[in-house]
C-alpha cells in the first residue's frame, strides 16, 4: 500500500501526552523568535535576567533619569570645577563681604568676601569624594564580613552579630564628635575612615541575610552535591544573587554619608578651613543669616539637592531590583 505523507499536526496529535509536550516546545521556540515575546525571553530569544529586567525598568523610570542626570552633573563639576566656576574658592575680598549677586558672582559673597558661587561648585568635589569613598569602603568591608559569617555560620556568625550590636549602640554624630575631635589632619580621609568604621555593620547584616537566603536555593544545593568548593559556591552562585540588596542600601547610604560629612564639618570636627566644604560654608554663613541669607541658601540648597538625588536613585534601584514590586 502506498506510503502516507507525513503530516506534523496529525503526528503530534496522535502521540498523547508526549505530543502535547512537543507542541508546547514547538510553540515556545516559535514565540522566542518573536520580538517582545512572552515574559522570560528577550527580543532575540535569550532568557532575561534580573539585571536586564532592572535596567529596562530603570530606563523607563523618570525618577531614575532625573536623579542620574543630577548625579552626572555633580560628578562632572567635581572632576572639572573650573569648567563652570573660574577663579579660586580661597580668593576672598573683604571689601565685598556680604555683598549680593554681581558680575562674576551670581550667588553673591559670604562674610569673608569669598565668591559663594565658586565655593559652592568646588564644595561638590569634597562631598562626592567623601560619599563615594565611604560607600565603597562600607560596602566592601560589610559585604565580606557579613557574607562570610552568613555562609559559614557557627561561632563566627555569633561573634559578628554581637560586634554589630555594639556598633549599632554608638550614636553616629556623638561618635564623630569624640573620635574626630582628636584628629589634626585636614584631609577627607579621617572622615571617610570614621564613616567606614561605624557604617559597615548595617551592610554586614544585610549581606549576611542575603547570603543565608541564597544558600537555601536549589542551585546552591545542587552545586554542593556535585562537589563544588566553598569558594566557587560563594563567588559563582551566591554572591551574584545576594548582591542586589547591598547595592540598594549602599546607594541610599551614599546620600546619608554626604549629609553626615556636612554635619560634622558644621560642628567643627569634620573638615576644617582652608578645605572647601558645604558644611564649612553653612557654618560660616550662619551668623550672617539676616544680613546675607544668600551665603547660607546656596550651599544648603546644593547639599539638599545632592542628598535627595542619591536617595531618589536608591529608591529607583530598589524598585527595579525587588521582584516583589513588579
PDB file of C-alpha atoms in Angstrom:
ATOM      1  CA  UNK A   1       0.000   0.000   0.000  1.00  0.00           C
ATOM      2  CA  UNK A   2       1.326   3.459  -0.782  1.00  0.00           C
ATOM      3  CA  UNK A   3       3.179   5.326   1.935  1.00  0.00           C
ATOM      4  CA  UNK A   4       1.094   8.048   3.539  1.00  0.00           C
ATOM      5  CA  UNK A   5       2.563  11.565   3.500  1.00  0.00           C
ATOM      6  CA  UNK A   6       3.889  12.771   6.858  1.00  0.00           C
ATOM      7  CA  UNK A   7       1.732  15.420   8.496  1.00  0.00           C
ATOM      8  CA  UNK A   8       3.288  17.086  11.533  1.00  0.00           C
ATOM      9  CA  UNK A   9      -0.033  18.180  13.082  1.00  0.00           C
ATOM     10  CA  UNK A  10      -1.533  14.653  12.928  1.00  0.00           C
ATOM     11  CA  UNK A  11       1.693  13.123  14.227  1.00  0.00           C
ATOM     12  CA  UNK A  12       1.758  15.409  17.237  1.00  0.00           C
ATOM     13  CA  UNK A  13      -1.931  14.997  17.962  1.00  0.00           C
ATOM     14  CA  UNK A  14      -1.641  11.232  17.979  1.00  0.00           C
ATOM     15  CA  UNK A  15       1.157  10.997  20.499  1.00  0.00           C
ATOM     16  CA  UNK A  16      -0.924  11.797  23.571  1.00  0.00           C
ATOM     17  CA  UNK A  17       0.936  13.477  26.431  1.00  0.00           C
ATOM     18  CA  UNK A  18       4.221  13.387  24.573  1.00  0.00           C
ATOM     19  CA  UNK A  19       2.632  15.173  21.646  1.00  0.00           C
ATOM     20  CA  UNK A  20       1.382  17.906  23.944  1.00  0.00           C
ATOM     21  CA  UNK A  21       4.907  18.358  25.222  1.00  0.00           C
ATOM     22  CA  UNK A  22       6.257  18.531  21.696  1.00  0.00           C
ATOM     23  CA  UNK A  23       3.614  21.075  20.752  1.00  0.00           C
ATOM     24  CA  UNK A  24       4.444  23.205  23.786  1.00  0.00           C
ATOM     25  CA  UNK A  25       8.133  23.085  22.962  1.00  0.00           C
ATOM     26  CA  UNK A  26       7.454  23.992  19.329  1.00  0.00           C
ATOM     27  CA  UNK A  27       5.266  26.903  20.323  1.00  0.00           C
ATOM     28  CA  UNK A  28       7.852  28.103  22.827  1.00  0.00           C
ATOM     29  CA  UNK A  29      10.568  28.049  20.168  1.00  0.00           C
ATOM     30  CA  UNK A  30       8.325  29.975  17.803  1.00  0.00           C
ATOM     31  CA  UNK A  31       7.403  32.589  20.405  1.00  0.00           C
ATOM     32  CA  UNK A  32      11.031  33.079  21.404  1.00  0.00           C
ATOM     33  CA  UNK A  33      11.770  34.232  17.879  1.00  0.00           C
ATOM     34  CA  UNK A  34       9.100  36.905  18.038  1.00  0.00           C
ATOM     35  CA  UNK A  35      10.386  40.291  19.254  1.00  0.00           C
ATOM     36  CA  UNK A  36       8.746  41.262  22.518  1.00  0.00           C
ATOM     37  CA  UNK A  37       7.671  37.666  23.172  1.00  0.00           C
ATOM     38  CA  UNK A  38       6.387  36.297  26.463  1.00  0.00           C
ATOM     39  CA  UNK A  39       7.886  37.004  29.848  1.00  0.00           C
ATOM     40  CA  UNK A  40      11.232  35.307  30.354  1.00  0.00           C
ATOM     41  CA  UNK A  41      12.507  35.812  26.785  1.00  0.00           C
ATOM     42  CA  UNK A  42      14.212  38.796  25.255  1.00  0.00           C
ATOM     43  CA  UNK A  43      13.867  40.242  21.782  1.00  0.00           C
ATOM     44  CA  UNK A  44      16.426  37.792  20.385  1.00  0.00           C
ATOM     45  CA  UNK A  45      15.028  34.756  22.214  1.00  0.00           C
ATOM     46  CA  UNK A  46      17.570  34.976  25.052  1.00  0.00           C
ATOM     47  CA  UNK A  47      16.362  34.425  28.623  1.00  0.00           C
ATOM     48  CA  UNK A  48      16.111  37.650  30.602  1.00  0.00           C
ATOM     49  CA  UNK A  49      17.954  38.040  33.886  1.00  0.00           C
ATOM     50  CA  UNK A  50      17.231  40.122  36.960  1.00  0.00           C
ATOM     51  CA  UNK A  51      19.795  42.698  35.901  1.00  0.00           C
ATOM     52  CA  UNK A  52      18.468  43.070  32.358  1.00  0.00           C
ATOM     53  CA  UNK A  53      14.919  43.472  33.681  1.00  0.00           C
ATOM     54  CA  UNK A  54      16.139  46.005  36.244  1.00  0.00           C
ATOM     55  CA  UNK A  55      17.960  48.054  33.604  1.00  0.00           C
ATOM     56  CA  UNK A  56      14.870  48.003  31.385  1.00  0.00           C
ATOM     57  CA  UNK A  57      12.715  49.277  34.253  1.00  0.00           C
ATOM     58  CA  UNK A  58      15.258  51.937  35.237  1.00  0.00           C
ATOM     59  CA  UNK A  59      15.379  53.366  31.739  1.00  0.00           C
ATOM     60  CA  UNK A  60      11.608  53.854  31.876  1.00  0.00           C
ATOM     61  CA  UNK A  61      11.594  55.394  35.361  1.00  0.00           C
ATOM     62  CA  UNK A  62      11.604  59.222  35.276  1.00  0.00           C
ATOM     63  CA  UNK A  63      12.792  59.358  38.894  1.00  0.00           C
ATOM     64  CA  UNK A  64      15.899  57.405  37.951  1.00  0.00           C
ATOM     65  CA  UNK A  65      16.552  59.535  34.872  1.00  0.00           C
ATOM     66  CA  UNK A  66      16.280  62.843  36.736  1.00  0.00           C
ATOM     67  CA  UNK A  67      18.422  61.696  39.675  1.00  0.00           C
ATOM     68  CA  UNK A  68      21.008  60.163  37.341  1.00  0.00           C
ATOM     69  CA  UNK A  69      21.317  63.420  35.384  1.00  0.00           C
ATOM     70  CA  UNK A  70      21.791  65.394  38.609  1.00  0.00           C
ATOM     71  CA  UNK A  71      24.449  62.945  39.819  1.00  0.00           C
ATOM     72  CA  UNK A  72      26.256  63.007  36.481  1.00  0.00           C
ATOM     73  CA  UNK A  73      26.350  66.795  36.675  1.00  0.00           C
ATOM     74  CA  UNK A  74      27.742  66.613  40.218  1.00  0.00           C
ATOM     75  CA  UNK A  75      30.424  64.178  39.100  1.00  0.00           C
ATOM     76  CA  UNK A  76      31.325  66.476  36.206  1.00  0.00           C
ATOM     77  CA  UNK A  77      31.771  69.579  38.358  1.00  0.00           C
ATOM     78  CA  UNK A  78      33.648  67.501  40.924  1.00  0.00           C
ATOM     79  CA  UNK A  79      36.203  66.466  38.308  1.00  0.00           C
ATOM     80  CA  UNK A  80      36.371  69.773  36.438  1.00  0.00           C
ATOM     81  CA  UNK A  81      35.012  72.568  38.668  1.00  0.00           C
ATOM     82  CA  UNK A  82      36.980  75.231  36.810  1.00  0.00           C
ATOM     83  CA  UNK A  83      34.903  74.492  33.688  1.00  0.00           C
ATOM     84  CA  UNK A  84      31.940  76.402  35.110  1.00  0.00           C
ATOM     85  CA  UNK A  85      33.478  78.316  38.036  1.00  0.00           C
ATOM     86  CA  UNK A  86      36.613  80.259  37.076  1.00  0.00           C
ATOM     87  CA  UNK A  87      38.739  81.572  39.897  1.00  0.00           C
ATOM     88  CA  UNK A  88      39.920  80.164  43.205  1.00  0.00           C
ATOM     89  CA  UNK A  89      37.489  79.347  46.026  1.00  0.00           C
ATOM     90  CA  UNK A  90      40.112  80.569  48.500  1.00  0.00           C
ATOM     91  CA  UNK A  91      40.380  84.050  46.949  1.00  0.00           C
ATOM     92  CA  UNK A  92      38.389  86.474  49.095  1.00  0.00           C
ATOM     93  CA  UNK A  93      37.956  90.267  49.152  1.00  0.00           C
ATOM     94  CA  UNK A  94      36.894  91.723  52.482  1.00  0.00           C
ATOM     95  CA  UNK A  95      35.673  94.868  50.737  1.00  0.00           C
ATOM     96  CA  UNK A  96      32.890  92.757  49.152  1.00  0.00           C
ATOM     97  CA  UNK A  97      31.878  90.889  52.316  1.00  0.00           C
ATOM     98  CA  UNK A  98      28.152  90.077  52.430  1.00  0.00           C
ATOM     99  CA  UNK A  99      27.542  91.740  49.060  1.00  0.00           C
ATOM    100  CA  UNK A 100      24.717  90.439  46.931  1.00  0.00           C
ATOM    101  CA  UNK A 101      24.901  88.952  43.432  1.00  0.00           C
ATOM    102  CA  UNK A 102      27.012  90.821  40.919  1.00  0.00           C
ATOM    103  CA  UNK A 103      29.188  90.360  37.819  1.00  0.00           C
ATOM    104  CA  UNK A 104      31.264  87.192  38.204  1.00  0.00           C
ATOM    105  CA  UNK A 105      29.445  86.293  41.438  1.00  0.00           C
ATOM    106  CA  UNK A 106      25.851  85.251  40.647  1.00  0.00           C
ATOM    107  CA  UNK A 107      25.399  83.918  44.203  1.00  0.00           C
ATOM    108  CA  UNK A 108      26.966  86.943  45.919  1.00  0.00           C
ATOM    109  CA  UNK A 109      29.714  86.975  48.560  1.00  0.00           C
ATOM    110  CA  UNK A 110      29.923  85.490  52.053  1.00  0.00           C
ATOM    111  CA  UNK A 111      31.037  87.078  55.294  1.00  0.00           C
ATOM    112  CA  UNK A 112      34.709  86.870  54.327  1.00  0.00           C
ATOM    113  CA  UNK A 113      34.202  88.255  50.841  1.00  0.00           C
ATOM    114  CA  UNK A 114      34.539  84.873  49.106  1.00  0.00           C
ATOM    115  CA  UNK A 115      32.616  84.091  45.942  1.00  0.00           C
ATOM    116  CA  UNK A 116      29.697  81.911  47.057  1.00  0.00           C
ATOM    117  CA  UNK A 117      29.175  80.509  43.550  1.00  0.00           C
ATOM    118  CA  UNK A 118      32.775  79.355  43.221  1.00  0.00           C
ATOM    119  CA  UNK A 119      32.850  77.832  46.683  1.00  0.00           C
ATOM    120  CA  UNK A 120      29.530  76.052  46.094  1.00  0.00           C
ATOM    121  CA  UNK A 121      30.831  74.485  42.887  1.00  0.00           C
ATOM    122  CA  UNK A 122      34.149  73.429  44.422  1.00  0.00           C
ATOM    123  CA  UNK A 123      32.362  72.094  47.501  1.00  0.00           C
ATOM    124  CA  UNK A 124      30.765  69.380  45.360  1.00  0.00           C
ATOM    125  CA  UNK A 125      34.192  67.732  44.939  1.00  0.00           C
ATOM    126  CA  UNK A 126      34.550  67.174  48.680  1.00  0.00           C
ATOM    127  CA  UNK A 127      31.025  65.876  49.131  1.00  0.00           C
ATOM    128  CA  UNK A 128      31.175  63.460  46.194  1.00  0.00           C
ATOM    129  CA  UNK A 129      34.634  62.211  47.204  1.00  0.00           C
ATOM    130  CA  UNK A 130      33.578  61.542  50.787  1.00  0.00           C
ATOM    131  CA  UNK A 131      30.293  59.935  49.766  1.00  0.00           C
ATOM    132  CA  UNK A 132      31.736  57.626  47.087  1.00  0.00           C
ATOM    133  CA  UNK A 133      34.832  56.541  49.037  1.00  0.00           C
ATOM    134  CA  UNK A 134      32.894  55.966  52.260  1.00  0.00           C
ATOM    135  CA  UNK A 135      30.223  53.962  50.417  1.00  0.00           C
ATOM    136  CA  UNK A 136      32.798  51.789  48.659  1.00  0.00           C
ATOM    137  CA  UNK A 137      34.639  51.119  51.910  1.00  0.00           C
ATOM    138  CA  UNK A 138      31.467  50.336  53.835  1.00  0.00           C
ATOM    139  CA  UNK A 139      30.076  48.103  51.081  1.00  0.00           C
ATOM    140  CA  UNK A 140      33.327  46.167  50.663  1.00  0.00           C
ATOM    141  CA  UNK A 141      34.032  45.619  54.359  1.00  0.00           C
ATOM    142  CA  UNK A 142      30.430  44.924  55.312  1.00  0.00           C
ATOM    143  CA  UNK A 143      29.802  42.566  52.399  1.00  0.00           C
ATOM    144  CA  UNK A 144      32.913  40.483  53.067  1.00  0.00           C
ATOM    145  CA  UNK A 145      32.351  40.155  56.811  1.00  0.00           C
ATOM    146  CA  UNK A 146      28.594  39.626  56.591  1.00  0.00           C
ATOM    147  CA  UNK A 147      28.827  37.261  53.630  1.00  0.00           C
ATOM    148  CA  UNK A 148      31.434  35.041  55.266  1.00  0.00           C
ATOM    149  CA  UNK A 149      29.529  34.990  58.561  1.00  0.00           C
ATOM    150  CA  UNK A 150      26.285  34.056  56.841  1.00  0.00           C
ATOM    151  CA  UNK A 151      27.941  31.385  54.685  1.00  0.00           C
ATOM    152  CA  UNK A 152      29.943  29.578  57.377  1.00  0.00           C
ATOM    153  CA  UNK A 153      27.733  30.385  60.394  1.00  0.00           C
ATOM    154  CA  UNK A 154      28.677  28.943  63.768  1.00  0.00           C
ATOM    155  CA  UNK A 155      30.790  30.838  66.264  1.00  0.00           C
ATOM    156  CA  UNK A 156      31.946  33.428  63.720  1.00  0.00           C
ATOM    157  CA  UNK A 157      28.364  34.352  62.909  1.00  0.00           C
ATOM    158  CA  UNK A 158      27.527  34.745  66.590  1.00  0.00           C
ATOM    159  CA  UNK A 159      30.653  36.818  67.233  1.00  0.00           C
ATOM    160  CA  UNK A 160      29.948  39.140  64.305  1.00  0.00           C
ATOM    161  CA  UNK A 161      26.356  39.610  65.441  1.00  0.00           C
ATOM    162  CA  UNK A 162      27.474  40.719  68.886  1.00  0.00           C
ATOM    163  CA  UNK A 163      30.076  43.095  67.419  1.00  0.00           C
ATOM    164  CA  UNK A 164      27.494  44.706  65.143  1.00  0.00           C
ATOM    165  CA  UNK A 165      25.179  45.170  68.125  1.00  0.00           C
ATOM    166  CA  UNK A 166      27.945  47.115  69.872  1.00  0.00           C
ATOM    167  CA  UNK A 167      28.497  49.392  66.869  1.00  0.00           C
ATOM    168  CA  UNK A 168      24.771  49.957  66.440  1.00  0.00           C
ATOM    169  CA  UNK A 169      24.643  51.228  70.022  1.00  0.00           C
ATOM    170  CA  UNK A 170      27.089  54.078  69.234  1.00  0.00           C
ATOM    171  CA  UNK A 171      25.354  57.329  68.155  1.00  0.00           C
ATOM    172  CA  UNK A 172      26.905  58.388  64.854  1.00  0.00           C
ATOM    173  CA  UNK A 173      27.151  62.127  65.484  1.00  0.00           C
ATOM    174  CA  UNK A 174      28.343  61.647  69.071  1.00  0.00           C
ATOM    175  CA  UNK A 175      30.921  59.120  67.905  1.00  0.00           C
ATOM    176  CA  UNK A 176      32.145  61.602  65.296  1.00  0.00           C
ATOM    177  CA  UNK A 177      32.471  64.356  67.902  1.00  0.00           C
ATOM    178  CA  UNK A 178      34.555  62.077  70.114  1.00  0.00           C
ATOM    179  CA  UNK A 179      36.736  60.367  67.517  1.00  0.00           C
ATOM    180  CA  UNK A 180      37.357  63.236  65.103  1.00  0.00           C
ATOM    181  CA  UNK A 181      37.987  65.865  67.770  1.00  0.00           C
ATOM    182  CA  UNK A 182      41.463  64.431  68.343  1.00  0.00           C
ATOM    183  CA  UNK A 183      42.364  64.286  64.639  1.00  0.00           C
ATOM    184  CA  UNK A 184      44.610  67.066  63.379  1.00  0.00           C
ATOM    185  CA  UNK A 185      44.660  66.068  59.710  1.00  0.00           C
ATOM    186  CA  UNK A 186      42.915  68.451  57.330  1.00  0.00           C
ATOM    187  CA  UNK A 187      42.106  65.876  54.659  1.00  0.00           C
ATOM    188  CA  UNK A 188      38.968  63.882  53.925  1.00  0.00           C
ATOM    189  CA  UNK A 189      40.477  60.517  54.897  1.00  0.00           C
ATOM    190  CA  UNK A 190      39.851  60.682  58.668  1.00  0.00           C
ATOM    191  CA  UNK A 191      36.196  61.486  57.956  1.00  0.00           C
ATOM    192  CA  UNK A 192      35.960  58.628  55.452  1.00  0.00           C
ATOM    193  CA  UNK A 193      37.633  56.233  57.905  1.00  0.00           C
ATOM    194  CA  UNK A 194      35.170  57.200  60.635  1.00  0.00           C
ATOM    195  CA  UNK A 195      32.202  56.574  58.336  1.00  0.00           C
ATOM    196  CA  UNK A 196      33.547  53.173  57.318  1.00  0.00           C
ATOM    197  CA  UNK A 197      34.180  52.267  60.951  1.00  0.00           C
ATOM    198  CA  UNK A 198      30.603  52.994  62.024  1.00  0.00           C
ATOM    199  CA  UNK A 199      28.834  52.205  58.751  1.00  0.00           C
ATOM    200  CA  UNK A 200      29.872  48.634  57.947  1.00  0.00           C
ATOM    201  CA  UNK A 201      27.553  46.879  60.481  1.00  0.00           C
ATOM    202  CA  UNK A 202      24.414  47.859  58.535  1.00  0.00           C
ATOM    203  CA  UNK A 203      25.738  46.466  55.252  1.00  0.00           C
ATOM    204  CA  UNK A 204      27.081  43.441  57.106  1.00  0.00           C
ATOM    205  CA  UNK A 205      23.667  42.451  58.424  1.00  0.00           C
ATOM    206  CA  UNK A 206      22.051  42.869  55.027  1.00  0.00           C
ATOM    207  CA  UNK A 207      24.775  40.838  53.302  1.00  0.00           C
ATOM    208  CA  UNK A 208      24.509  38.127  55.946  1.00  0.00           C
ATOM    209  CA  UNK A 209      20.759  37.808  55.486  1.00  0.00           C
ATOM    210  CA  UNK A 210      21.053  37.741  51.693  1.00  0.00           C
ATOM    211  CA  UNK A 211      23.691  35.010  51.782  1.00  0.00           C
ATOM    212  CA  UNK A 212      21.644  32.871  54.200  1.00  0.00           C
ATOM    213  CA  UNK A 213      18.621  33.219  51.912  1.00  0.00           C
ATOM    214  CA  UNK A 214      20.614  32.406  48.767  1.00  0.00           C
ATOM    215  CA  UNK A 215      22.109  29.288  50.352  1.00  0.00           C
ATOM    216  CA  UNK A 216      18.667  27.700  50.534  1.00  0.00           C
ATOM    217  CA  UNK A 217      18.144  27.792  46.760  1.00  0.00           C
ATOM    218  CA  UNK A 218      18.183  24.542  44.806  1.00  0.00           C
ATOM    219  CA  UNK A 219      21.046  25.507  42.518  1.00  0.00           C
ATOM    220  CA  UNK A 220      23.324  26.054  45.516  1.00  0.00           C
ATOM    221  CA  UNK A 221      22.398  22.682  46.966  1.00  0.00           C
ATOM    222  CA  UNK A 222      22.994  21.071  43.581  1.00  0.00           C
ATOM    223  CA  UNK A 223      26.426  22.682  43.254  1.00  0.00           C
ATOM    224  CA  UNK A 224      27.356  21.488  46.737  1.00  0.00           C
ATOM    225  CA  UNK A 225      26.139  17.958  45.928  1.00  0.00           C
ATOM    226  CA  UNK A 226      28.292  17.925  42.794  1.00  0.00           C
ATOM    227  CA  UNK A 227      31.370  18.643  44.901  1.00  0.00           C
ATOM    228  CA  UNK A 228      31.891  22.360  44.212  1.00  0.00           C
ATOM    229  CA  UNK A 229      34.282  24.062  46.612  1.00  0.00           C
ATOM    230  CA  UNK A 230      33.118  26.664  49.111  1.00  0.00           C
ATOM    231  CA  UNK A 231      34.908  29.446  47.264  1.00  0.00           C
ATOM    232  CA  UNK A 232      33.255  28.508  43.964  1.00  0.00           C
ATOM    233  CA  UNK A 233      29.809  28.275  45.552  1.00  0.00           C
ATOM    234  CA  UNK A 234      30.245  31.608  47.306  1.00  0.00           C
ATOM    235  CA  UNK A 235      31.678  33.519  44.347  1.00  0.00           C
ATOM    236  CA  UNK A 236      29.835  31.938  41.418  1.00  0.00           C
ATOM    237  CA  UNK A 237      26.433  31.049  42.814  1.00  0.00           C
ATOM    238  CA  UNK A 238      25.705  33.020  45.998  1.00  0.00           C
ATOM    239  CA  UNK A 239      27.419  36.397  45.579  1.00  0.00           C
ATOM    240  CA  UNK A 240      25.787  37.358  42.236  1.00  0.00           C
ATOM    241  CA  UNK A 241      22.343  36.575  43.665  1.00  0.00           C
ATOM    242  CA  UNK A 242      22.894  38.210  47.064  1.00  0.00           C
ATOM    243  CA  UNK A 243      24.489  41.487  45.995  1.00  0.00           C
ATOM    244  CA  UNK A 244      21.286  43.296  44.939  1.00  0.00           C
ATOM    245  CA  UNK A 245      20.140  44.323  48.477  1.00  0.00           C
ATOM    246  CA  UNK A 246      23.663  45.537  49.249  1.00  0.00           C
ATOM    247  CA  UNK A 247      23.686  47.748  46.156  1.00  0.00           C
ATOM    248  CA  UNK A 248      20.322  49.267  47.067  1.00  0.00           C
ATOM    249  CA  UNK A 249      21.274  50.082  50.654  1.00  0.00           C
ATOM    250  CA  UNK A 250      24.714  51.388  49.648  1.00  0.00           C
ATOM    251  CA  UNK A 251      23.189  53.727  47.061  1.00  0.00           C
ATOM    252  CA  UNK A 252      20.791  55.234  49.577  1.00  0.00           C
ATOM    253  CA  UNK A 253      23.529  55.414  52.234  1.00  0.00           C
ATOM    254  CA  UNK A 254      25.758  57.435  49.892  1.00  0.00           C
ATOM    255  CA  UNK A 255      23.498  60.448  50.276  1.00  0.00           C
ATOM    256  CA  UNK A 256      23.455  59.900  54.034  1.00  0.00           C
ATOM    257  CA  UNK A 257      27.245  59.990  54.189  1.00  0.00           C
ATOM    258  CA  UNK A 258      27.322  63.266  52.277  1.00  0.00           C
ATOM    259  CA  UNK A 259      24.901  64.779  54.780  1.00  0.00           C
ATOM    260  CA  UNK A 260      26.934  63.342  57.669  1.00  0.00           C
ATOM    261  CA  UNK A 261      30.141  64.939  56.371  1.00  0.00           C
ATOM    262  CA  UNK A 262      28.396  68.305  56.134  1.00  0.00           C
ATOM    263  CA  UNK A 263      27.034  67.876  59.668  1.00  0.00           C
ATOM    264  CA  UNK A 264      30.427  67.040  61.140  1.00  0.00           C
ATOM    265  CA  UNK A 265      32.065  69.926  59.258  1.00  0.00           C
ATOM    266  CA  UNK A 266      29.342  72.263  60.504  1.00  0.00           C
ATOM    267  CA  UNK A 267      30.081  71.170  64.074  1.00  0.00           C
ATOM    268  CA  UNK A 268      33.797  71.807  63.547  1.00  0.00           C
ATOM    269  CA  UNK A 269      35.108  68.225  63.818  1.00  0.00           C
ATOM    270  CA  UNK A 270      34.956  67.204  60.162  1.00  0.00           C
ATOM    271  CA  UNK A 271      36.805  69.141  57.505  1.00  0.00           C
ATOM    272  CA  UNK A 272      38.350  72.410  58.569  1.00  0.00           C
ATOM    273  CA  UNK A 273      39.376  75.551  56.681  1.00  0.00           C
ATOM    274  CA  UNK A 274      41.035  76.084  54.255  1.00  0.00           C
ATOM    275  CA  UNK A 275      39.231  72.998  52.926  1.00  0.00           C
ATOM    276  CA  UNK A 276      36.171  73.791  50.822  1.00  0.00           C
ATOM    277  CA  UNK A 277      33.040  72.044  52.015  1.00  0.00           C
ATOM    278  CA  UNK A 278      29.346  72.813  52.042  1.00  0.00           C
ATOM    279  CA  UNK A 279      29.269  72.118  55.766  1.00  0.00           C
ATOM    280  CA  UNK A 280      32.042  74.662  56.392  1.00  0.00           C
ATOM    281  CA  UNK A 281      30.275  77.291  54.274  1.00  0.00           C
ATOM    282  CA  UNK A 282      26.950  76.687  56.043  1.00  0.00           C
ATOM    283  CA  UNK A 283      28.632  77.031  59.424  1.00  0.00           C
ATOM    284  CA  UNK A 284      30.429  80.224  58.397  1.00  0.00           C
ATOM    285  CA  UNK A 285      27.274  81.780  56.941  1.00  0.00           C
ATOM    286  CA  UNK A 286      25.009  81.017  59.911  1.00  0.00           C
ATOM    287  CA  UNK A 287      25.942  84.168  61.911  1.00  0.00           C
ATOM    288  CA  UNK A 288      25.126  86.363  58.877  1.00  0.00           C
ATOM    289  CA  UNK A 289      21.777  84.798  58.012  1.00  0.00           C
ATOM    290  CA  UNK A 290      19.923  88.114  58.440  1.00  0.00           C
ATOM    291  CA  UNK A 291      22.357  90.324  56.533  1.00  0.00           C
ATOM    292  CA  UNK A 292      23.478  87.825  53.876  1.00  0.00           C
ATOM    293  CA  UNK A 293      20.982  84.961  53.601  1.00  0.00           C
ATOM    294  CA  UNK A 294      22.282  84.121  50.110  1.00  0.00           C
ATOM    295  CA  UNK A 295      25.557  82.876  51.604  1.00  0.00           C
ATOM    296  CA  UNK A 296      23.599  80.242  53.522  1.00  0.00           C
ATOM    297  CA  UNK A 297      20.940  79.488  50.928  1.00  0.00           C
ATOM    298  CA  UNK A 298      23.117  78.261  48.057  1.00  0.00           C
ATOM    299  CA  UNK A 299      25.378  75.739  49.833  1.00  0.00           C
ATOM    300  CA  UNK A 300      22.380  74.469  51.800  1.00  0.00           C
ATOM    301  CA  UNK A 301      20.366  74.062  48.613  1.00  0.00           C
ATOM    302  CA  UNK A 302      23.231  72.262  46.854  1.00  0.00           C
ATOM    303  CA  UNK A 303      23.557  69.871  49.793  1.00  0.00           C
ATOM    304  CA  UNK A 304      19.806  69.192  49.877  1.00  0.00           C
ATOM    305  CA  UNK A 305      19.617  68.535  46.113  1.00  0.00           C
ATOM    306  CA  UNK A 306      22.633  66.207  46.220  1.00  0.00           C
ATOM    307  CA  UNK A 307      21.317  64.118  49.105  1.00  0.00           C
ATOM    308  CA  UNK A 308      17.843  63.975  47.543  1.00  0.00           C
ATOM    309  CA  UNK A 309      19.286  62.846  44.189  1.00  0.00           C
ATOM    310  CA  UNK A 310      21.114  59.899  45.735  1.00  0.00           C
ATOM    311  CA  UNK A 311      18.111  58.894  47.834  1.00  0.00           C
ATOM    312  CA  UNK A 312      15.860  59.009  44.764  1.00  0.00           C
ATOM    313  CA  UNK A 313      18.406  56.958  42.834  1.00  0.00           C
ATOM    314  CA  UNK A 314      18.479  54.363  45.606  1.00  0.00           C
ATOM    315  CA  UNK A 315      14.685  54.171  45.685  1.00  0.00           C
ATOM    316  CA  UNK A 316      14.558  53.656  41.918  1.00  0.00           C
ATOM    317  CA  UNK A 317      17.213  50.936  42.075  1.00  0.00           C
ATOM    318  CA  UNK A 318      15.338  49.226  44.914  1.00  0.00           C
ATOM    319  CA  UNK A 319      12.085  49.215  42.941  1.00  0.00           C
ATOM    320  CA  UNK A 320      13.868  47.759  39.915  1.00  0.00           C
ATOM    321  CA  UNK A 321      15.760  45.027  41.770  1.00  0.00           C
ATOM    322  CA  UNK A 322      12.950  43.882  44.062  1.00  0.00           C
ATOM    323  CA  UNK A 323      10.866  41.243  42.240  1.00  0.00           C
ATOM    324  CA  UNK A 324       8.043  41.663  44.768  1.00  0.00           C
ATOM    325  CA  UNK A 325       7.423  45.205  43.494  1.00  0.00           C
ATOM    326  CA  UNK A 326       6.963  44.159  39.856  1.00  0.00           C
TER     327      UNK A 326
END
